[in-house]
Amino acid sequence: MEFTGSGLLTITIFLPIIAAAVIAIAVKNDRAVRVVAGATALIELGLSIAVFVGYKLSDGGYQHVDKLTNWIPIESLNIQYFVGVDGLSAPLVLLNGLLGMAAVFASWHVKTRVREYFFWLLILQASVTGVFVSLDFVLFFLMWELEMVPMFFLISIWGSGRKEYSAMKFLIFTFLGSAFMLVGILALIFSTGTSDMTIMQQKIAEASLLMPAAVIFTLIMVAFAVKLPVWPVHTWLPDAHTDAPTAVSVMLAGVLLKMGGYGMIRIGAGMFPEVIVDAAIVLAVLGVINVLYGAVVTIKQTDLKRLVAYSSISHMGYVLIGIASIAGVAGVVSPIGLTGAAMQMFTHGTITGLMFLVVGLVYEKAHTRYIPDLGGLATKMPIVAVAFLLAGLASLGLPGTSGFVAEILVFLGTLPVFGWATALAAFGVVITAGYILWMVQRTMFGPKNPHFDHIRDATPLELVPLAVLGVVIIAVGVYPAIISDFFTSGVERIVATVEQTSDLAMK
């Protein structure tokens, strides 16, 4: 075995795992556990910033590459420990660093089985990083599977309400999706003789596959559809969000859903350009259903967490529509829609992360998430109210916030290809504005409930993640190129491959 590379990404993946092991073995005091977890989260955020800032846009391609050859000693399949980032994955690594920090500091109040809680939270962050940087199919699948374990325990032990039911439902849905993906991955590896994702598209075009490419594509996309989540395999998400602790909701909405969208772009579009063009109309239809169904159901929710959960389903519809724009017009494919889909993943992660942090603070201080019981909280929690208003305005796509940039790119990319889908999805923005303003008005403004006279605003420690995510939302909204240039760089190669495939088909 031979290791090559700077080791930056390897440290980023394994630092939380090492910290989790230290907590499990050597740290006995709860306060010390929190300090170790908090320090790890801050270092991990620094590493993710280093990965993002250190990526050279002018060079493009995969950078920070680490490789360990013969990782699994099966010479014929060439399985390697192979990690790296391009313009598509570098911003998502940064997003995971941001939300990992927010999740740890949002968990400072946890008092039950503290060591186990932070152990699983750090393992969760490591596994998500592993998914975004894996360039070997076997490693990608192992990291994908690893993520399910901490999620199951975090929801079932530290959740509320029907926590065991929600944890099991999450496990069943995602495990079944993974089973489909495993069959597809094995078919690819045995057909091409390699698990290297960077050369897989070429190998697929040249090799005699064990089953049709469209079948393999469908098997793999099922797992991504469950994770995104796409209607009708979305039903695990509202339950998981409602019963999960605040930090897990932040990670779930912020980065775990994005694993599905990332997989669709990286693997669905990147390795099966011809198939995804044929499937684009299906993706567009499902995207519109997600946007409108999610928005309409959101209006009916009276639980704050459940409301934000259904709004996430609606917003993930824009990701699907953006990916569908890859169908192009007359063989001309634009990167705008795909860049918009990727931007929607990043901006939704920060916006919904901030929203779940606020919902968690409201529940912790008011002991209820039932919207009709809330009201006038802005007079007692002005900083929390400002954060909630910012997240709400960004979620409905107000110009000057990151949400506006993502949605406008999706619409611009999709309009020339599926005008009807763009028009219907735009109507979803109107519904979103309605339920967001209604939610903010009912919870933060209006008559004050006298039962909440005792509650206090966010503490300095609680303010840290709110401020960090708020700054990112405004910064990306004012100067979107700091993120969009990365995504454009990352999807250009995919778009070029799809366009070339379309040209060949037309000839």
PDB file of N, CA and C in Angstrom, residues 345-407:
ATOM      1  N   MET A 345     -28.875  23.847  -2.855  1.00  0.00           N
ATOM      2  CA  MET A 345     -28.470  22.917  -1.789  1.00  0.00           C
ATOM      3  C   MET A 345     -27.678  23.664  -0.716  1.00  0.00           C
ATOM      4  N   PHE A 346     -26.725  24.507  -1.142  1.00  0.00           N
ATOM      5  CA  PHE A 346     -25.895  25.222  -0.161  1.00  0.00           C
ATOM      6  C   PHE A 346     -26.727  26.235   0.626  1.00  0.00           C
ATOM      7  N   THR A 347     -27.500  27.054  -0.089  1.00  0.00           N
ATOM      8  CA  THR A 347     -28.236  28.126   0.594  1.00  0.00           C
ATOM      9  C   THR A 347     -29.338  27.555   1.485  1.00  0.00           C
ATOM     10  N   HIS A 348     -30.011  26.504   1.019  1.00  0.00           N
ATOM     11  CA  HIS A 348     -31.037  25.898   1.863  1.00  0.00           C
ATOM     12  C   HIS A 348     -30.422  25.318   3.136  1.00  0.00           C
ATOM     13  N   GLY A 349     -29.195  24.793   3.024  1.00  0.00           N
ATOM     14  CA  GLY A 349     -28.524  24.260   4.206  1.00  0.00           C
ATOM     15  C   GLY A 349     -28.311  25.321   5.273  1.00  0.00           C
ATOM     16  N   THR A 350     -27.858  26.496   4.868  1.00  0.00           N
ATOM     17  CA  THR A 350     -27.627  27.563   5.848  1.00  0.00           C
ATOM     18  C   THR A 350     -28.941  28.164   6.349  1.00  0.00           C
ATOM     19  N   ILE A 351     -29.903  28.363   5.431  1.00  0.00           N
ATOM     20  CA  ILE A 351     -31.169  28.990   5.821  1.00  0.00           C
ATOM     21  C   ILE A 351     -31.969  28.083   6.760  1.00  0.00           C
ATOM     22  N   THR A 352     -32.130  26.819   6.364  1.00  0.00           N
ATOM     23  CA  THR A 352     -32.911  25.904   7.204  1.00  0.00           C
ATOM     24  C   THR A 352     -32.166  25.556   8.484  1.00  0.00           C
ATOM     25  N   GLY A 353     -30.835  25.516   8.400  1.00  0.00           N
ATOM     26  CA  GLY A 353     -30.058  25.309   9.618  1.00  0.00           C
ATOM     27  C   GLY A 353     -30.331  26.403  10.631  1.00  0.00           C
ATOM     28  N   LEU A 354     -30.333  27.663  10.146  1.00  0.00           N
ATOM     29  CA  LEU A 354     -30.634  28.791  11.034  1.00  0.00           C
ATOM     30  C   LEU A 354     -32.073  28.698  11.562  1.00  0.00           C
ATOM     31  N   MET A 355     -32.983  28.295  10.692  1.00  0.00           N
ATOM     32  CA  MET A 355     -34.386  28.213  11.107  1.00  0.00           C
ATOM     33  C   MET A 355     -34.592  27.141  12.187  1.00  0.00           C
ATOM     34  N   PHE A 356     -33.946  25.991  12.021  1.00  0.00           N
ATOM     35  CA  PHE A 356     -34.083  24.942  13.030  1.00  0.00           C
ATOM     36  C   PHE A 356     -33.410  25.334  14.348  1.00  0.00           C
ATOM     37  N   LEU A 357     -32.306  26.083  14.273  1.00  0.00           N
ATOM     38  CA  LEU A 357     -31.680  26.565  15.508  1.00  0.00           C
ATOM     39  C   LEU A 357     -32.653  27.455  16.275  1.00  0.00           C
ATOM     40  N   VAL A 358     -33.342  28.344  15.551  1.00  0.00           N
ATOM     41  CA  VAL A 358     -34.300  29.234  16.202  1.00  0.00           C
ATOM     42  C   VAL A 358     -35.471  28.441  16.782  1.00  0.00           C
ATOM     43  N   VAL A 359     -35.981  27.487  16.013  1.00  0.00           N
ATOM     44  CA  VAL A 359     -37.088  26.667  16.513  1.00  0.00           C
ATOM     45  C   VAL A 359     -36.667  25.914  17.780  1.00  0.00           C
ATOM     46  N   GLY A 360     -35.427  25.418  17.784  1.00  0.00           N
ATOM     47  CA  GLY A 360     -34.926  24.728  18.968  1.00  0.00           C
ATOM     48  C   GLY A 360     -34.854  25.642  20.179  1.00  0.00           C
ATOM     49  N   LEU A 361     -34.418  26.896  19.974  1.00  0.00           N
ATOM     50  CA  LEU A 361     -34.348  27.855  21.079  1.00  0.00           C
ATOM     51  C   LEU A 361     -35.742  28.197  21.606  1.00  0.00           C
ATOM     52  N   VAL A 362     -36.686  28.365  20.671  1.00  0.00           N
ATOM     53  CA  VAL A 362     -38.064  28.673  21.081  1.00  0.00           C
ATOM     54  C   VAL A 362     -38.625  27.530  21.923  1.00  0.00           C
ATOM     55  N   TYR A 363     -38.403  26.288  21.471  1.00  0.00           N
ATOM     56  CA  TYR A 363     -38.929  25.129  22.196  1.00  0.00           C
ATOM     57  C   TYR A 363     -38.255  24.965  23.565  1.00  0.00           C
ATOM     58  N   GLU A 364     -36.935  25.218  23.580  1.00  0.00           N
ATOM     59  CA  GLU A 364     -36.204  25.069  24.835  1.00  0.00           C
ATOM     60  C   GLU A 364     -36.657  26.080  25.886  1.00  0.00           C
ATOM     61  N   LYS A 365     -37.001  27.292  25.452  1.00  0.00           N
ATOM     62  CA  LYS A 365     -37.361  28.348  26.406  1.00  0.00           C
ATOM     63  C   LYS A 365     -38.869  28.404  26.659  1.00  0.00           C
ATOM     64  N   ALA A 366     -39.695  28.148  25.617  1.00  0.00           N
ATOM     65  CA  ALA A 366     -41.152  28.244  25.780  1.00  0.00           C
ATOM     66  C   ALA A 366     -41.795  26.879  26.040  1.00  0.00           C
ATOM     67  N   HIS A 367     -41.043  25.791  25.790  1.00  0.00           N
ATOM     68  CA  HIS A 367     -41.509  24.417  25.999  1.00  0.00           C
ATOM     69  C   HIS A 367     -42.725  24.074  25.146  1.00  0.00           C
ATOM     70  N   THR A 368     -42.852  24.708  24.012  1.00  0.00           N
ATOM     71  CA  THR A 368     -43.897  24.334  23.057  1.00  0.00           C
ATOM     72  C   THR A 368     -43.478  24.772  21.668  1.00  0.00           C
ATOM     73  N   ARG A 369     -43.930  23.979  20.670  1.00  0.00           N
ATOM     74  CA  ARG A 369     -43.727  24.375  19.275  1.00  0.00           C
ATOM     75  C   ARG A 369     -45.080  24.588  18.593  1.00  0.00           C
ATOM     76  N   TYR A 370     -46.150  24.508  19.379  1.00  0.00           N
ATOM     77  CA  TYR A 370     -47.500  24.626  18.835  1.00  0.00           C
ATOM     78  C   TYR A 370     -47.767  26.098  18.497  1.00  0.00           C
ATOM     79  N   ILE A 371     -47.884  26.416  17.223  1.00  0.00           N
ATOM     80  CA  ILE A 371     -47.921  27.812  16.766  1.00  0.00           C
ATOM     81  C   ILE A 371     -49.057  28.614  17.400  1.00  0.00           C
ATOM     82  N   PRO A 372     -50.293  28.069  17.514  1.00  0.00           N
ATOM     83  CA  PRO A 372     -51.364  28.878  18.117  1.00  0.00           C
ATOM     84  C   PRO A 372     -51.089  29.293  19.563  1.00  0.00           C
ATOM     85  N   ASP A 373     -50.201  28.567  20.276  1.00  0.00           N
ATOM     86  CA  ASP A 373     -49.876  28.926  21.661  1.00  0.00           C
ATOM     87  C   ASP A 373     -48.790  29.991  21.752  1.00  0.00           C
ATOM     88  N   LEU A 374     -48.101  30.226  20.636  1.00  0.00           N
ATOM     89  CA  LEU A 374     -47.013  31.193  20.661  1.00  0.00           C
ATOM     90  C   LEU A 374     -47.544  32.579  20.265  1.00  0.00           C
ATOM     91  N   GLY A 375     -46.679  33.577  20.406  1.00  0.00           N
ATOM     92  CA  GLY A 375     -47.082  34.946  20.029  1.00  0.00           C
ATOM     93  C   GLY A 375     -46.320  35.976  20.824  1.00  0.00           C
ATOM     94  N   GLY A 376     -45.919  37.048  20.148  1.00  0.00           N
ATOM     95  CA  GLY A 376     -45.256  38.152  20.821  1.00  0.00           C
ATOM     96  C   GLY A 376     -43.897  37.832  21.388  1.00  0.00           C
ATOM     97  N   LEU A 377     -43.244  36.764  20.901  1.00  0.00           N
ATOM     98  CA  LEU A 377     -41.949  36.386  21.461  1.00  0.00           C
ATOM     99  C   LEU A 377     -40.860  37.415  21.163  1.00  0.00           C
ATOM    100  N   ALA A 378     -41.060  38.251  20.140  1.00  0.00           N
ATOM    101  CA  ALA A 378     -40.025  39.230  19.770  1.00  0.00           C
ATOM    102  C   ALA A 378     -39.743  40.199  20.911  1.00  0.00           C
ATOM    103  N   THR A 379     -40.728  40.466  21.758  1.00  0.00           N
ATOM    104  CA  THR A 379     -40.500  41.398  22.865  1.00  0.00           C
ATOM    105  C   THR A 379     -39.591  40.794  23.937  1.00  0.00           C
ATOM    106  N   LYS A 380     -39.592  39.463  24.038  1.00  0.00           N
ATOM    107  CA  LYS A 380     -38.750  38.790  25.030  1.00  0.00           C
ATOM    108  C   LYS A 380     -37.466  38.227  24.412  1.00  0.00           C
ATOM    109  N   MET A 381     -37.493  37.940  23.107  1.00  0.00           N
ATOM    110  CA  MET A 381     -36.343  37.334  22.439  1.00  0.00           C
ATOM    111  C   MET A 381     -36.031  38.125  21.161  1.00  0.00           C
ATOM    112  N   PRO A 382     -35.601  39.368  21.270  1.00  0.00           N
ATOM    113  CA  PRO A 382     -35.403  40.187  20.062  1.00  0.00           C
ATOM    114  C   PRO A 382     -34.328  39.648  19.123  1.00  0.00           C
ATOM    115  N   ILE A 383     -33.222  39.121  19.669  1.00  0.00           N
ATOM    116  CA  ILE A 383     -32.161  38.614  18.787  1.00  0.00           C
ATOM    117  C   ILE A 383     -32.630  37.359  18.051  1.00  0.00           C
ATOM    118  N   VAL A 384     -33.320  36.479  18.781  1.00  0.00           N
ATOM    119  CA  VAL A 384     -33.854  35.269  18.154  1.00  0.00           C
ATOM    120  C   VAL A 384     -34.879  35.648  17.082  1.00  0.00           C
ATOM    121  N   ALA A 385     -35.686  36.668  17.357  1.00  0.00           N
ATOM    122  CA  ALA A 385     -36.692  37.115  16.390  1.00  0.00           C
ATOM    123  C   ALA A 385     -36.029  37.638  15.114  1.00  0.00           C
ATOM    124  N   VAL A 386     -34.934  38.382  15.262  1.00  0.00           N
ATOM    125  CA  VAL A 386     -34.220  38.890  14.084  1.00  0.00           C
ATOM    126  C   VAL A 386     -33.671  37.727  13.257  1.00  0.00           C
ATOM    127  N   ALA A 387     -33.087  36.738  13.939  1.00  0.00           N
ATOM    128  CA  ALA A 387     -32.553  35.572  13.229  1.00  0.00           C
ATOM    129  C   ALA A 387     -33.674  34.823  12.507  1.00  0.00           C
ATOM    130  N   PHE A 388     -34.818  34.688  13.160  1.00  0.00           N
ATOM    131  CA  PHE A 388     -35.961  33.983  12.553  1.00  0.00           C
ATOM    132  C   PHE A 388     -36.480  34.746  11.337  1.00  0.00           C
ATOM    133  N   LEU A 389     -36.545  36.064  11.459  1.00  0.00           N
ATOM    134  CA  LEU A 389     -37.021  36.890  10.345  1.00  0.00           C
ATOM    135  C   LEU A 389     -36.052  36.801   9.167  1.00  0.00           C
ATOM    136  N   LEU A 390     -34.746  36.843   9.464  1.00  0.00           N
ATOM    137  CA  LEU A 390     -33.745  36.734   8.393  1.00  0.00           C
ATOM    138  C   LEU A 390     -33.874  35.391   7.678  1.00  0.00           C
ATOM    139  N   ALA A 391     -33.974  34.301   8.454  1.00  0.00           N
ATOM    140  CA  ALA A 391     -34.108  32.976   7.843  1.00  0.00           C
ATOM    141  C   ALA A 391     -35.390  32.890   7.021  1.00  0.00           C
ATOM    142  N   GLY A 392     -36.479  33.459   7.541  1.00  0.00           N
ATOM    143  CA  GLY A 392     -37.745  33.425   6.823  1.00  0.00           C
ATOM    144  C   GLY A 392     -37.687  34.196   5.519  1.00  0.00           C
ATOM    145  N   LEU A 393     -37.122  35.399   5.554  1.00  0.00           N
ATOM    146  CA  LEU A 393     -37.029  36.211   4.339  1.00  0.00           C
ATOM    147  C   LEU A 393     -36.115  35.556   3.309  1.00  0.00           C
ATOM    148  N   ALA A 394     -35.022  34.938   3.783  1.00  0.00           N
ATOM    149  CA  ALA A 394     -34.132  34.224   2.855  1.00  0.00           C
ATOM    150  C   ALA A 394     -34.838  33.010   2.262  1.00  0.00           C
ATOM    151  N   SER A 395     -35.653  32.325   3.072  1.00  0.00           N
ATOM    152  CA  SER A 395     -36.366  31.144   2.595  1.00  0.00           C
ATOM    153  C   SER A 395     -37.378  31.487   1.505  1.00  0.00           C
ATOM    154  N   LEU A 396     -38.028  32.626   1.614  1.00  0.00           N
ATOM    155  CA  LEU A 396     -38.997  33.018   0.582  1.00  0.00           C
ATOM    156  C   LEU A 396     -38.332  33.715  -0.602  1.00  0.00           C
ATOM    157  N   GLY A 397     -36.995  33.848  -0.555  1.00  0.00           N
ATOM    158  CA  GLY A 397     -36.248  34.350  -1.709  1.00  0.00           C
ATOM    159  C   GLY A 397     -36.175  35.853  -1.824  1.00  0.00           C
ATOM    160  N   LEU A 398     -36.039  36.562  -0.716  1.00  0.00           N
ATOM    161  CA  LEU A 398     -35.939  38.020  -0.772  1.00  0.00           C
ATOM    162  C   LEU A 398     -34.598  38.419  -1.386  1.00  0.00           C
ATOM    163  N   PRO A 399     -34.587  39.351  -2.361  1.00  0.00           N
ATOM    164  CA  PRO A 399     -33.309  39.815  -2.915  1.00  0.00           C
ATOM    165  C   PRO A 399     -32.387  40.354  -1.819  1.00  0.00           C
ATOM    166  N   GLY A 400     -31.097  40.058  -1.976  1.00  0.00           N
ATOM    167  CA  GLY A 400     -30.132  40.442  -0.947  1.00  0.00           C
ATOM    168  C   GLY A 400     -29.824  39.313   0.010  1.00  0.00           C
ATOM    169  N   THR A 401     -30.590  38.230  -0.114  1.00  0.00           N
ATOM    170  CA  THR A 401     -30.309  37.033   0.683  1.00  0.00           C
ATOM    171  C   THR A 401     -29.937  35.880  -0.253  1.00  0.00           C
ATOM    172  N   SER A 402     -29.306  34.858   0.310  1.00  0.00           N
ATOM    173  CA  SER A 402     -28.814  33.751  -0.514  1.00  0.00           C
ATOM    174  C   SER A 402     -29.947  32.984  -1.190  1.00  0.00           C
ATOM    175  N   GLY A 403     -31.126  32.951  -0.572  1.00  0.00           N
ATOM    176  CA  GLY A 403     -32.241  32.206  -1.147  1.00  0.00           C
ATOM    177  C   GLY A 403     -32.661  32.747  -2.504  1.00  0.00           C
ATOM    178  N   PHE A 404     -32.598  34.054  -2.667  1.00  0.00           N
ATOM    179  CA  PHE A 404     -32.973  34.674  -3.942  1.00  0.00           C
ATOM    180  C   PHE A 404     -32.050  34.219  -5.062  1.00  0.00           C
ATOM    181  N   VAL A 405     -30.751  34.212  -4.793  1.00  0.00           N
ATOM    182  CA  VAL A 405     -29.757  33.856  -5.813  1.00  0.00           C
ATOM    183  C   VAL A 405     -30.002  32.440  -6.327  1.00  0.00           C
ATOM    184  N   ALA A 406     -30.207  31.499  -5.410  1.00  0.00           N
ATOM    185  CA  ALA A 406     -30.379  30.103  -5.803  1.00  0.00           C
ATOM    186  C   ALA A 406     -31.628  29.922  -6.668  1.00  0.00           C
ATOM    187  N   GLU A 407     -32.735  30.502  -6.235  1.00  0.00           N
ATOM    188  CA  GLU A 407     -33.988  30.297  -6.968  1.00  0.00           C
ATOM    189  C   GLU A 407     -33.950  30.965  -8.332  1.00  0.00           C
TER     190      GLU A 407
END
